[in-house]
Short mmCIF file of C-alpha atoms in Angstrom, two decimals:
data_model
loop_
_atom_site.label_atom_id
_atom_site.label_comp_id
_atom_site.label_asym_id
_atom_site.label_seq_id
_atom_site.Cartn_x
_atom_site.Cartn_y
_atom_site.Cartn_z
CA THR O 210 24.24 155.03 22.80
CA GLU O 211 25.95 152.27 20.86
CA GLY O 212 24.81 149.53 23.22
CA ARG O 213 22.02 148.75 25.62
CA LEU O 214 20.47 151.32 27.93
CA SER O 215 19.15 150.05 31.27
CA ILE O 216 17.32 152.24 33.78
CA GLU O 217 16.19 151.28 37.28
CA ALA O 218 14.15 153.83 39.21
CA GLY O 219 11.88 154.10 42.21
CA ASN O 220 12.10 152.88 45.79
CA VAL O 221 11.42 156.38 47.10
CA THR O 222 8.68 157.68 49.36
CA PRO O 223 6.62 159.59 48.47
CA ASN O 224 6.52 158.26 44.91
CA THR O 225 7.48 161.17 42.70
CA THR O 226 9.56 159.34 40.12
CA ALA O 227 9.05 160.23 36.46
CA ILE O 228 11.10 158.65 33.68
CA GLU O 229 11.15 160.85 30.58
CA LEU O 230 13.15 159.76 27.53
CA GLU O 231 13.15 161.80 24.33
CA GLY O 232 15.20 162.09 21.15
CA LEU O 233 17.34 159.02 21.82
CA ASP O 234 19.14 156.84 19.27
CA ILE O 235 19.79 153.51 20.97
CA LYS O 236 21.49 150.87 18.85
CA ARG O 237 20.34 147.96 20.99
CA ASP O 238 17.76 147.40 23.76
CA LEU O 239 16.11 149.78 26.20
CA VAL O 240 15.24 148.23 29.57
CA VAL O 241 13.30 150.15 32.23
CA VAL O 242 12.62 148.65 35.66
CA ALA O 243 10.39 150.65 38.00
CA LEU O 244 10.44 149.63 41.66
CA TYR O 245 7.66 151.73 43.12
CA PRO O 246 6.93 150.83 46.75
CA SER O 247 3.16 151.45 46.64
CA GLN O 248 1.39 148.10 46.61
CA ASP O 249 -2.20 149.40 46.68
CA ASN O 250 -2.18 151.38 43.40
CA SER O 251 -2.67 154.61 45.38
CA ASP O 252 0.22 156.33 43.57
CA THR O 253 0.59 156.66 39.82
CA GLU O 254 4.05 157.07 38.28
CA THR O 255 4.97 158.00 34.72
CA MET O 256 7.30 156.77 32.02
CA SER O 257 7.53 158.22 28.50
CA LEU O 258 9.54 157.49 25.36
CA LYS O 259 9.19 160.08 22.59
CA GLY O 260 10.85 160.83 19.28
CA SER O 261 13.41 158.08 19.65
CA LYS O 262 14.81 155.17 17.68
CA LEU O 263 15.60 151.73 19.08
CA GLY O 264 17.77 149.24 17.25
CA GLY O 265 16.63 146.49 19.61
CA SER O 266 13.74 145.73 21.94
CA LEU O 267 11.86 147.78 24.53
CA SER O 268 11.16 146.31 27.96
CA VAL O 269 9.26 148.14 30.71
CA ASN O 270 8.58 146.39 34.01
CA ALA O 271 6.73 148.26 36.76
CA ARG O 272 6.80 145.66 39.48
CA SER O 273 4.50 147.37 41.97
CA GLY O 274 2.24 150.38 42.23
CA ARG O 275 0.56 151.97 39.24
CA ILE O 276 2.18 153.48 36.16
CA ASN O 277 1.23 155.59 33.16
CA VAL O 278 3.26 154.81 30.04
CA LEU O 279 3.44 156.97 26.89
CA ILE O 280 5.26 155.73 23.77
CA GLN O 281 4.80 158.40 21.13
CA ASP O 282 6.18 159.61 17.79
CA ASN O 283 9.12 157.23 17.72
CA GLN O 284 10.91 156.47 14.45
CA ASP O 285 11.14 152.73 14.92
CA ILE O 286 11.41 150.01 17.53
CA THR O 287 13.26 147.27 15.68
CA GLY O 288 12.70 144.43 18.14
CA ASN O 289 9.88 143.47 20.50
CA ALA O 290 8.03 145.70 22.96
CA THR O 291 7.22 144.04 26.30
CA LEU O 292 5.30 146.14 28.82
CA THR O 293 4.49 144.65 32.23
CA ALA O 294 3.00 146.36 35.27
CA ALA O 295 1.30 145.66 38.56
CA SER O 296 -1.34 148.00 37.13
CA PHE O 297 -1.45 150.40 34.21
CA GLY O 298 -3.19 153.72 34.70
CA ASP O 299 -2.99 154.76 31.05
CA LEU O 300 -0.76 153.04 28.50
CA THR O 301 -0.60 154.75 25.12
CA ILE O 302 1.35 153.67 22.05
CA SER O 303 0.95 156.34 19.37
CA SER O 304 2.60 156.73 15.96
CA SER O 305 5.40 154.34 16.87
CA PRO O 306 6.10 151.47 14.41
CA ILE O 307 7.25 148.23 16.03
CA THR O 308 8.96 145.53 13.98
CA GLY O 309 8.56 142.67 16.44
CA ASN O 310 5.87 141.48 18.84
CA VAL O 311 4.03 143.66 21.35
CA THR O 312 3.18 142.07 24.71
CA ILE O 313 1.21 144.01 27.34
CA LYS O 314 0.59 142.37 30.71
CA SER O 315 -1.12 143.81 33.76
CA ASN O 316 -1.16 141.88 37.01
CA SER O 317 -3.95 144.00 38.44
CA THR O 318 -6.59 142.34 40.62
CA THR O 319 -8.33 145.47 41.92
CA GLY O 320 -7.53 148.45 39.70
CA SER O 321 -8.60 149.56 36.22
CA ASP O 322 -6.28 149.38 33.22
CA ASN O 323 -6.56 151.59 30.14
CA VAL O 324 -4.64 150.80 26.94
CA ASN O 325 -4.77 152.81 23.72
CA ILE O 326 -2.79 151.90 20.58
CA THR O 327 -3.23 154.30 17.67
CA GLY O 328 -1.47 154.90 14.37
CA SER O 329 1.23 152.29 15.05
CA GLN O 330 2.20 149.54 12.63
CA ILE O 331 2.99 146.29 14.49
CA ASN O 332 4.66 143.69 12.28
CA GLY O 333 4.54 140.88 14.81
CA ARG O 334 1.93 139.61 17.29
CA LEU O 335 -0.13 141.78 19.61
CA SER O 336 -0.89 140.12 22.96
CA VAL O 337 -2.72 142.05 25.68
CA ASP O 338 -3.67 140.70 29.13
CA LEU O 339 -5.28 143.30 31.39
CA GLY O 340 -5.61 141.11 34.45
CA SER O 341 -8.70 140.75 36.63
CA GLY O 342 -9.27 144.19 38.07
CA ALA O 343 -12.49 146.20 38.16
CA ASN O 344 -12.92 148.08 34.85
CA ASP O 345 -10.64 147.79 31.82
CA THR O 346 -10.59 149.56 28.48
CA PHE O 347 -8.62 148.70 25.34
CA ARG O 348 -8.66 150.58 22.04
CA LEU O 349 -6.80 149.88 18.78
CA SER O 350 -7.14 152.26 15.85
CA GLY O 351 -5.22 153.48 12.85
CA GLY O 352 -2.58 150.75 12.63
CA ASN O 353 -2.19 147.26 11.23
CA VAL O 354 -0.92 144.07 12.89
CA GLY O 355 1.21 141.58 10.96
CA LYS O 356 0.33 138.48 12.99
CA ASP O 357 -2.23 137.29 15.57
CA VAL O 358 -4.09 139.65 17.90
CA SER O 359 -5.13 138.45 21.37
CA ILE O 360 -6.98 140.72 23.84
CA LYS O 361 -7.88 139.39 27.28
CA SER O 362 -9.60 141.22 30.12
CA LEU O 363 -11.12 139.38 33.06
CA ALA O 364 -12.36 142.54 34.78
CA THR O 365 -15.10 141.85 37.30
CA ALA O 366 -17.23 144.95 36.61
CA SER O 367 -16.77 145.75 32.92
CA SER O 368 -14.44 145.41 29.95
CA ALA O 369 -14.56 147.71 26.92
CA VAL O 370 -12.66 146.54 23.84
CA THR O 371 -12.71 148.60 20.64
CA ILE O 372 -10.83 147.73 17.44
CA GLU O 373 -11.71 150.32 14.84
CA GLY O 374 -10.71 151.21 11.33
CA THR O 375 -12.33 153.78 9.04
CA VAL O 376 -13.95 153.77 5.60
CA GLU O 377 -10.79 155.38 4.20
CA ALA O 378 -8.32 153.21 6.12
CA GLN O 379 -9.53 149.80 7.20
CA LEU O 380 -7.40 147.90 9.67
CA GLN O 381 -5.61 144.82 8.37
CA PHE O 382 -4.67 141.81 10.53
CA SER O 383 -2.54 139.02 9.06
CA GLY O 384 -3.63 136.34 11.52
CA ASN O 385 -6.39 135.55 13.99
CA VAL O 386 -8.17 138.05 16.24
CA THR O 387 -9.24 136.69 19.65
CA ILE O 388 -11.04 138.70 22.34
CA THR O 389 -11.79 137.16 25.75
CA THR O 390 -13.54 138.96 28.63
CA GLY O 391 -14.75 138.08 32.12
CA ASN O 392 -18.00 138.17 34.04
CA GLY O 393 -18.76 141.87 33.91
CA ALA O 394 -20.95 143.95 31.59
CA ASP O 395 -18.70 143.93 28.52
CA ASP O 396 -18.74 146.17 25.46
CA ILE O 397 -16.86 144.78 22.46
CA LYS O 398 -16.70 146.43 19.05
CA VAL O 399 -14.69 145.46 15.96
CA LYS O 400 -15.22 147.82 13.01
CA ARG O 401 -13.93 148.00 9.46
CA ALA O 402 -11.20 145.40 9.54
CA GLY O 403 -9.81 142.76 7.23
CA VAL O 404 -8.63 139.56 8.92
CA THR O 405 -6.75 136.81 7.08
CA GLY O 406 -7.60 134.32 9.83
CA SER O 407 -10.55 133.93 12.19
CA VAL O 408 -12.33 136.28 14.61
CA THR O 409 -13.33 134.88 18.02
CA VAL O 410 -15.17 136.77 20.77
CA VAL O 411 -15.94 134.96 24.04
CA THR O 412 -17.39 136.68 27.10
CA GLY O 413 -18.20 135.46 30.59
CA ALA O 414 -21.36 135.85 32.63
CA GLY O 415 -23.02 139.26 32.52
CA THR O 416 -24.90 141.54 30.18
CA ASP O 417 -22.77 141.98 27.06
CA ASP O 418 -22.88 144.23 24.01
CA ILE O 419 -20.99 142.80 21.01
CA GLY O 420 -20.84 144.39 17.57
CA LEU O 421 -18.97 143.69 14.32
CA LYS O 422 -19.19 146.16 11.45
CA ALA O 423 -17.68 145.59 7.97
CA VAL O 424 -15.37 142.84 9.22
CA ALA O 425 -14.12 140.60 6.41
CA ALA O 426 -12.55 137.38 7.76
CA SER O 427 -10.97 134.81 5.45
CA ALA O 428 -11.72 132.06 7.99
CA ASP O 429 -14.49 131.76 10.60
CA ILE O 430 -16.25 134.12 13.00
CA LYS O 431 -17.30 132.84 16.41
CA ILE O 432 -19.19 134.85 19.04
CA ASP O 433 -20.23 133.43 22.43
CA ALA O 434 -21.89 135.94 24.76
CA GLY O 435 -21.64 133.84 27.92
CA LEU O 436 -24.28 133.46 30.62
CA ASN O 437 -26.59 136.34 31.51
CA PRO O 438 -27.86 135.68 35.04
CA VAL O 439 -29.76 138.97 35.49
CA ALA O 440 -33.51 138.39 35.97
CA GLU O 441 -36.41 140.30 37.51
CA GLY O 442 -38.73 137.34 37.89
CA LYS O 443 -41.64 135.54 36.34
CA LYS O 444 -44.42 137.43 34.55
CA ASP O 445 -48.13 136.60 34.64
CA ASP O 446 -47.97 134.67 31.37
CA GLY O 447 -45.27 132.37 32.77
CA THR O 448 -42.34 133.89 30.89
CA TYR O 449 -39.42 135.68 32.54
CA GLU O 450 -38.74 139.40 32.46
CA TYR O 451 -35.18 140.58 31.98
CA PRO O 452 -34.05 144.16 32.60
CA ASN O 453 -31.01 143.53 30.41
CA LEU O 454 -30.10 141.18 27.60
CA ASP O 455 -27.06 140.25 25.56
CA ARG O 456 -26.97 142.27 22.33
CA ILE O 457 -25.07 140.96 19.31
CA ALA O 458 -25.00 142.76 15.96
CA VAL O 459 -23.09 141.81 12.80
CA VAL O 460 -23.42 144.53 10.16
CA GLY O 461 -21.82 144.04 6.76
CA GLY O 462 -18.73 141.95 6.17
CA SER O 463 -18.05 138.33 5.30
CA ALA O 464 -16.55 135.09 6.61
CA ARG O 465 -16.48 131.38 5.95
CA ASN O 466 -18.49 129.79 8.78
CA VAL O 467 -20.19 131.94 11.41
CA THR O 468 -21.32 130.69 14.84
CA ILE O 469 -23.22 133.04 17.16
CA ASP O 470 -24.33 131.86 20.60
CA GLY O 471 -26.44 134.01 22.92
CA GLY O 472 -24.65 132.18 25.70
CA ASP O 473 -27.43 130.53 27.71
CA SER O 474 -28.50 127.91 25.19
CA ALA O 475 -27.13 125.02 27.25
CA ALA O 476 -29.33 125.95 30.22
CA THR O 477 -32.85 124.57 30.68
CA THR O 478 -34.31 127.08 33.16
CA GLY O 479 -33.64 130.58 34.37
CA PRO O 480 -32.42 133.70 32.59
CA GLY O 481 -30.59 134.30 29.35
CA ALA O 482 -32.29 136.66 26.88
CA SER O 483 -30.48 137.48 23.62
CA GLN O 484 -30.94 139.98 20.82
CA ILE O 485 -29.05 138.94 17.68
CA LEU O 486 -29.16 140.98 14.45
CA ILE O 487 -27.32 140.01 11.24
CA THR O 488 -27.57 142.26 8.18
CA GLY O 489 -25.69 142.85 4.92
CA PHE O 490 -23.44 139.83 5.49
CA LYS O 491 -22.11 136.95 3.36
CA ALA O 492 -21.12 133.53 4.73
CA THR O 493 -19.36 131.36 2.16
CA GLY O 494 -20.06 128.37 4.44
CA ASN O 495 -22.69 128.08 7.20
CA LEU O 496 -24.33 130.57 9.56
CA SER O 497 -25.48 129.16 12.91
CA ILE O 498 -27.38 131.22 15.52
CA LYS O 499 -28.34 130.06 19.01
CA GLY O 500 -30.57 132.22 21.18
CA GLY O 501 -30.57 132.39 24.94
CA ASN O 502 -32.95 130.90 27.42
CA SER O 503 -35.56 133.63 27.58
CA GLU O 504 -37.44 135.94 25.22
CA ASP O 505 -35.02 136.12 22.30
CA ARG O 506 -35.15 138.51 19.37
CA ILE O 507 -33.32 137.28 16.27
CA GLY O 508 -33.28 139.14 12.96
CA VAL O 509 -31.46 138.08 9.78
CA GLY O 510 -31.50 139.95 6.48
CA ASP O 511 -32.24 143.49 5.31
CA ALA O 512 -32.31 145.59 8.51
CA GLY O 513 -34.75 148.13 7.10
CA GLN O 514 -37.20 145.40 6.14
CA ILE O 515 -36.76 143.53 9.43
CA ASP O 516 -37.64 146.78 11.15
CA THR O 517 -41.12 146.55 9.58
CA LEU O 518 -41.60 143.00 10.92
CA ALA O 519 -40.29 143.51 14.44
CA THR O 520 -42.94 145.09 16.64
CA SER O 521 -40.96 144.60 19.87
CA VAL O 522 -37.75 146.39 18.82
CA ASN O 523 -36.64 149.22 16.52
CA VAL O 524 -33.93 147.41 14.58
CA ILE O 525 -32.32 150.45 12.95
CA ASP O 526 -32.14 152.32 16.26
CA GLU O 527 -30.58 149.28 17.93
CA ILE O 528 -27.89 148.96 15.25
CA ASN O 529 -27.14 152.69 15.32
CA SER O 530 -26.81 152.68 19.10
CA GLN O 531 -24.41 149.73 19.01
CA LEU O 532 -22.25 150.51 16.00
CA GLY O 533 -22.98 154.07 14.88
CA SER O 534 -25.12 155.33 12.03
CA ASP O 535 -22.49 155.27 9.23
CA ASN O 536 -23.98 152.12 7.72
CA ASP O 537 -24.44 153.02 4.04
CA GLY O 538 -24.44 149.86 1.94
CA LEU O 539 -24.17 147.56 4.97
CA LEU O 540 -27.80 146.83 5.90
CA GLY O 541 -29.07 144.66 3.03
CA LEU O 542 -29.18 141.04 1.87
CA VAL O 543 -27.76 138.20 3.95
CA GLU O 544 -26.30 135.48 1.74
CA VAL O 545 -25.39 132.02 3.09
CA ASN O 546 -23.81 129.59 0.64
CA GLY O 547 -24.36 126.68 3.02
CA THR O 548 -26.92 126.22 5.81
CA LEU O 549 -28.58 128.94 7.89
CA THR O 550 -29.52 127.43 11.27
CA ILE O 551 -31.49 129.21 14.02
CA ASN O 552 -32.19 127.56 17.37
CA THR O 553 -34.03 129.13 20.30
CA TYR O 554 -34.92 127.57 23.62
CA ASN O 555 -37.31 128.23 26.52
CA GLN O 556 -39.68 131.21 26.74
CA LYS O 557 -41.32 133.29 24.03
CA ASP O 558 -39.03 133.92 21.06
CA HIS O 559 -39.22 136.16 18.00
CA VAL O 560 -37.45 135.29 14.73
CA TRP O 561 -37.54 137.61 11.71
CA LEU O 562 -36.01 136.82 8.29
CA HIS O 563 -36.27 139.24 5.38
CA THR O 564 -34.25 139.20 2.14
CA VAL O 565 -32.13 136.11 2.69
CA THR O 566 -30.53 133.72 0.20
CA THR O 567 -29.39 130.31 1.41
CA LYS O 568 -28.91 126.74 0.27
CA SER O 569 -30.67 125.37 3.37
CA LEU O 570 -32.74 126.89 6.20
CA LEU O 571 -33.23 125.10 9.54
CA ILE O 572 -35.28 126.77 12.30
CA ASP O 573 -36.19 125.12 15.62
CA THR O 574 -37.85 127.24 18.34
CA SER O 575 -38.30 124.50 20.95
CA PHE O 576 -40.74 125.33 23.78
CA ASN O 577 -43.29 128.08 24.54
CA VAL O 578 -45.16 130.61 22.38
CA ASP O 579 -42.99 131.67 19.45
CA THR O 580 -43.48 134.07 16.55
CA VAL O 581 -41.58 133.50 13.30
CA LYS O 582 -41.81 135.70 10.18
CA ILE O 583 -40.03 134.73 6.95
CA TYR O 584 -40.22 137.15 4.01
CA ASP O 585 -38.41 137.12 0.65
CA LEU O 586 -36.46 133.89 1.14
CA THR O 587 -34.56 132.57 -1.87
CA GLY O 588 -33.35 128.98 -1.93
CA SER O 589 -30.26 128.42 -4.04
CA GLY O 590 -31.46 124.84 -4.59
CA GLY O 591 -29.49 121.84 -5.71
CA PRO O 592 -28.94 118.37 -4.20
CA GLY O 593 -28.95 118.36 -0.42
CA SER O 594 -30.76 121.67 -0.07
CA ARG O 595 -33.38 121.73 2.67
CA ILE O 596 -35.98 123.87 4.40
CA SER O 597 -37.08 122.72 7.86
CA VAL O 598 -39.08 124.89 10.25
CA ASN O 599 -40.12 123.28 13.54
CA LEU O 600 -41.92 125.49 16.06
CA GLY O 601 -41.99 122.85 18.81
CA ASN O 602 -44.31 122.89 21.82
CA GLY O 603 -46.51 125.97 22.21
CA ASN O 604 -49.17 128.11 20.53
CA ASP O 605 -46.89 129.39 17.79
CA GLU O 606 -47.40 131.67 14.80
CA LEU O 607 -45.57 131.49 11.46
CA THR O 608 -45.91 134.04 8.65
CA LEU O 609 -44.56 133.28 5.18
CA SER O 610 -44.36 135.77 2.32
CA ASN O 611 -42.58 135.24 -0.98
CA VAL O 612 -41.30 131.89 0.22
CA THR O 613 -41.29 129.00 -2.26
CA PRO O 614 -40.56 125.67 -0.55
CA SER O 615 -40.11 123.96 -3.92
CA GLN O 616 -36.76 125.77 -4.25
CA PHE O 617 -35.43 123.27 -1.70
CA ALA O 618 -34.90 119.55 -2.33
CA SER O 619 -36.22 118.58 1.14
CA ARG O 620 -39.19 120.45 2.65
CA LEU O 621 -41.02 120.33 6.00
CA ILE O 622 -42.74 123.19 7.85
CA ASP O 623 -44.06 121.83 11.14
CA GLY O 624 -46.14 123.71 13.69
CA GLY O 625 -45.42 121.14 16.36
CA VAL O 626 -47.61 120.54 19.44
CA SER O 627 -50.55 122.79 20.55
CA THR O 628 -52.62 125.24 18.52
CA ASP O 629 -50.40 126.78 15.82
CA THR O 630 -51.25 129.44 13.26
CA LEU O 631 -49.90 129.59 9.70
CA LEU O 632 -50.30 132.94 7.93
CA SER O 633 -49.32 134.15 4.47
CA PRO O 634 -50.07 137.38 2.59
CA SER O 635 -49.27 135.51 -0.63
CA THR O 636 -50.63 132.32 -2.18
CA GLU O 637 -47.74 129.86 -2.12
CA VAL O 638 -49.07 128.00 0.95
CA ALA O 639 -52.00 126.40 -0.87
CA ALA O 640 -49.72 125.09 -3.59
CA ASN O 641 -47.50 123.17 -1.18
CA ASP O 642 -49.91 121.23 1.03
CA ALA O 643 -47.55 118.27 1.53
CA VAL O 644 -44.92 120.54 3.03
CA PHE O 645 -47.04 121.73 5.98
CA LYS O 646 -47.70 119.63 9.07
CA ASN O 647 -49.48 120.21 12.41
CA TRP O 648 -51.18 123.53 11.70
CA GLU O 649 -54.55 124.28 13.30
CA GLU O 650 -55.26 127.91 12.35
CA PHE O 651 -54.78 129.62 8.98
CA GLY O 652 -56.15 133.17 9.27
CA SER O 653 -57.63 134.41 6.01
CA ILE O 654 -55.65 132.11 3.69
CA GLY O 655 -57.48 128.89 4.58
CA PRO O 656 -55.77 125.52 5.00
CA PRO O 657 -53.57 124.04 2.26
CA VAL O 658 -55.64 122.03 -0.23
#
């Protein structure tokens, strides 16, 4: 057709309408309006566009009911693609380059939406809003995006968002990547991608699993895991027991400033356990980590070495279960050109550092009984560099090995209140007596002299 093609279908009972378009050459826009009478998503209709070429934009609007959409093996869609539905069953865009922006909008409040975009170059923005139904899934693989990417799912039960490149073909995004989810148990993975802007992941309340693998961002990375209100109760030692916790892993990659928040750090009581693992990563600015409000596990540095320090978790198994086992060359040194900051809050926390280089290191574990192990720390030195470890209120334990405080311009390692233990398999502790404050026990090394 030399002009615009407009199709309006539906308004029949029972709903048996299928719109199948194939091998078309449309010089201008294609507009499809589906008027399915089912309001409860009990019927699923279909619309497909295959092997066609559009000289303009694509607009699909399914105003009621539920629709499956397949856009596959098209030569080119020159304009924008706007896909709106009361609820998507399955929406697939495969091997179909789109010159303009792609906007996907579901108005679902009860159903589950599934969107899969694969092998399709999008030169404009990608904006996806999956509504607030029950369970949503989104997957992007094998195609680049020329501008910003925004994925939003406020599903009440769970949201699964996967953005995945490969070793041979990393995804490239010329803009910012933003992922926002609701209060369910969310699973978010971004793998093997280059981003010219920032990466932001924000989840709501619930038990979340967030992983980044080999993501290189020119700007900042921000992860906020939201509240985690799931708790079993108080244990005999006064700490809380949590059947689930927020898991965050960053494996390989780089960024400017990185902020990772377990999500419950603003709370003062109640649940909020976090497990945060950072390995093989470079921050050209600062790296800031905030734990939750329960028994946190935070590891930074060489994952294999952290695995030897962490008695409460198998670090390699955790990373493999979150992000897969294809991690060759991604599990080593963490390098921070600015300041590495780690803050934990109430309850018993575990912090493990092994094979880390940074200008400054600031650790504050606040209340309760905490265990901190720092091995093979290198200070890049220079004016303004600083090491400050404050274990707060509780019977804490700190182990230092191959740590030389004199590499930092400002130095204070403080056990805080209560009976605290300072351990070291090496001898640097005795040579830096002025650095250490408020330590009562020293194991076999003896107190600094």
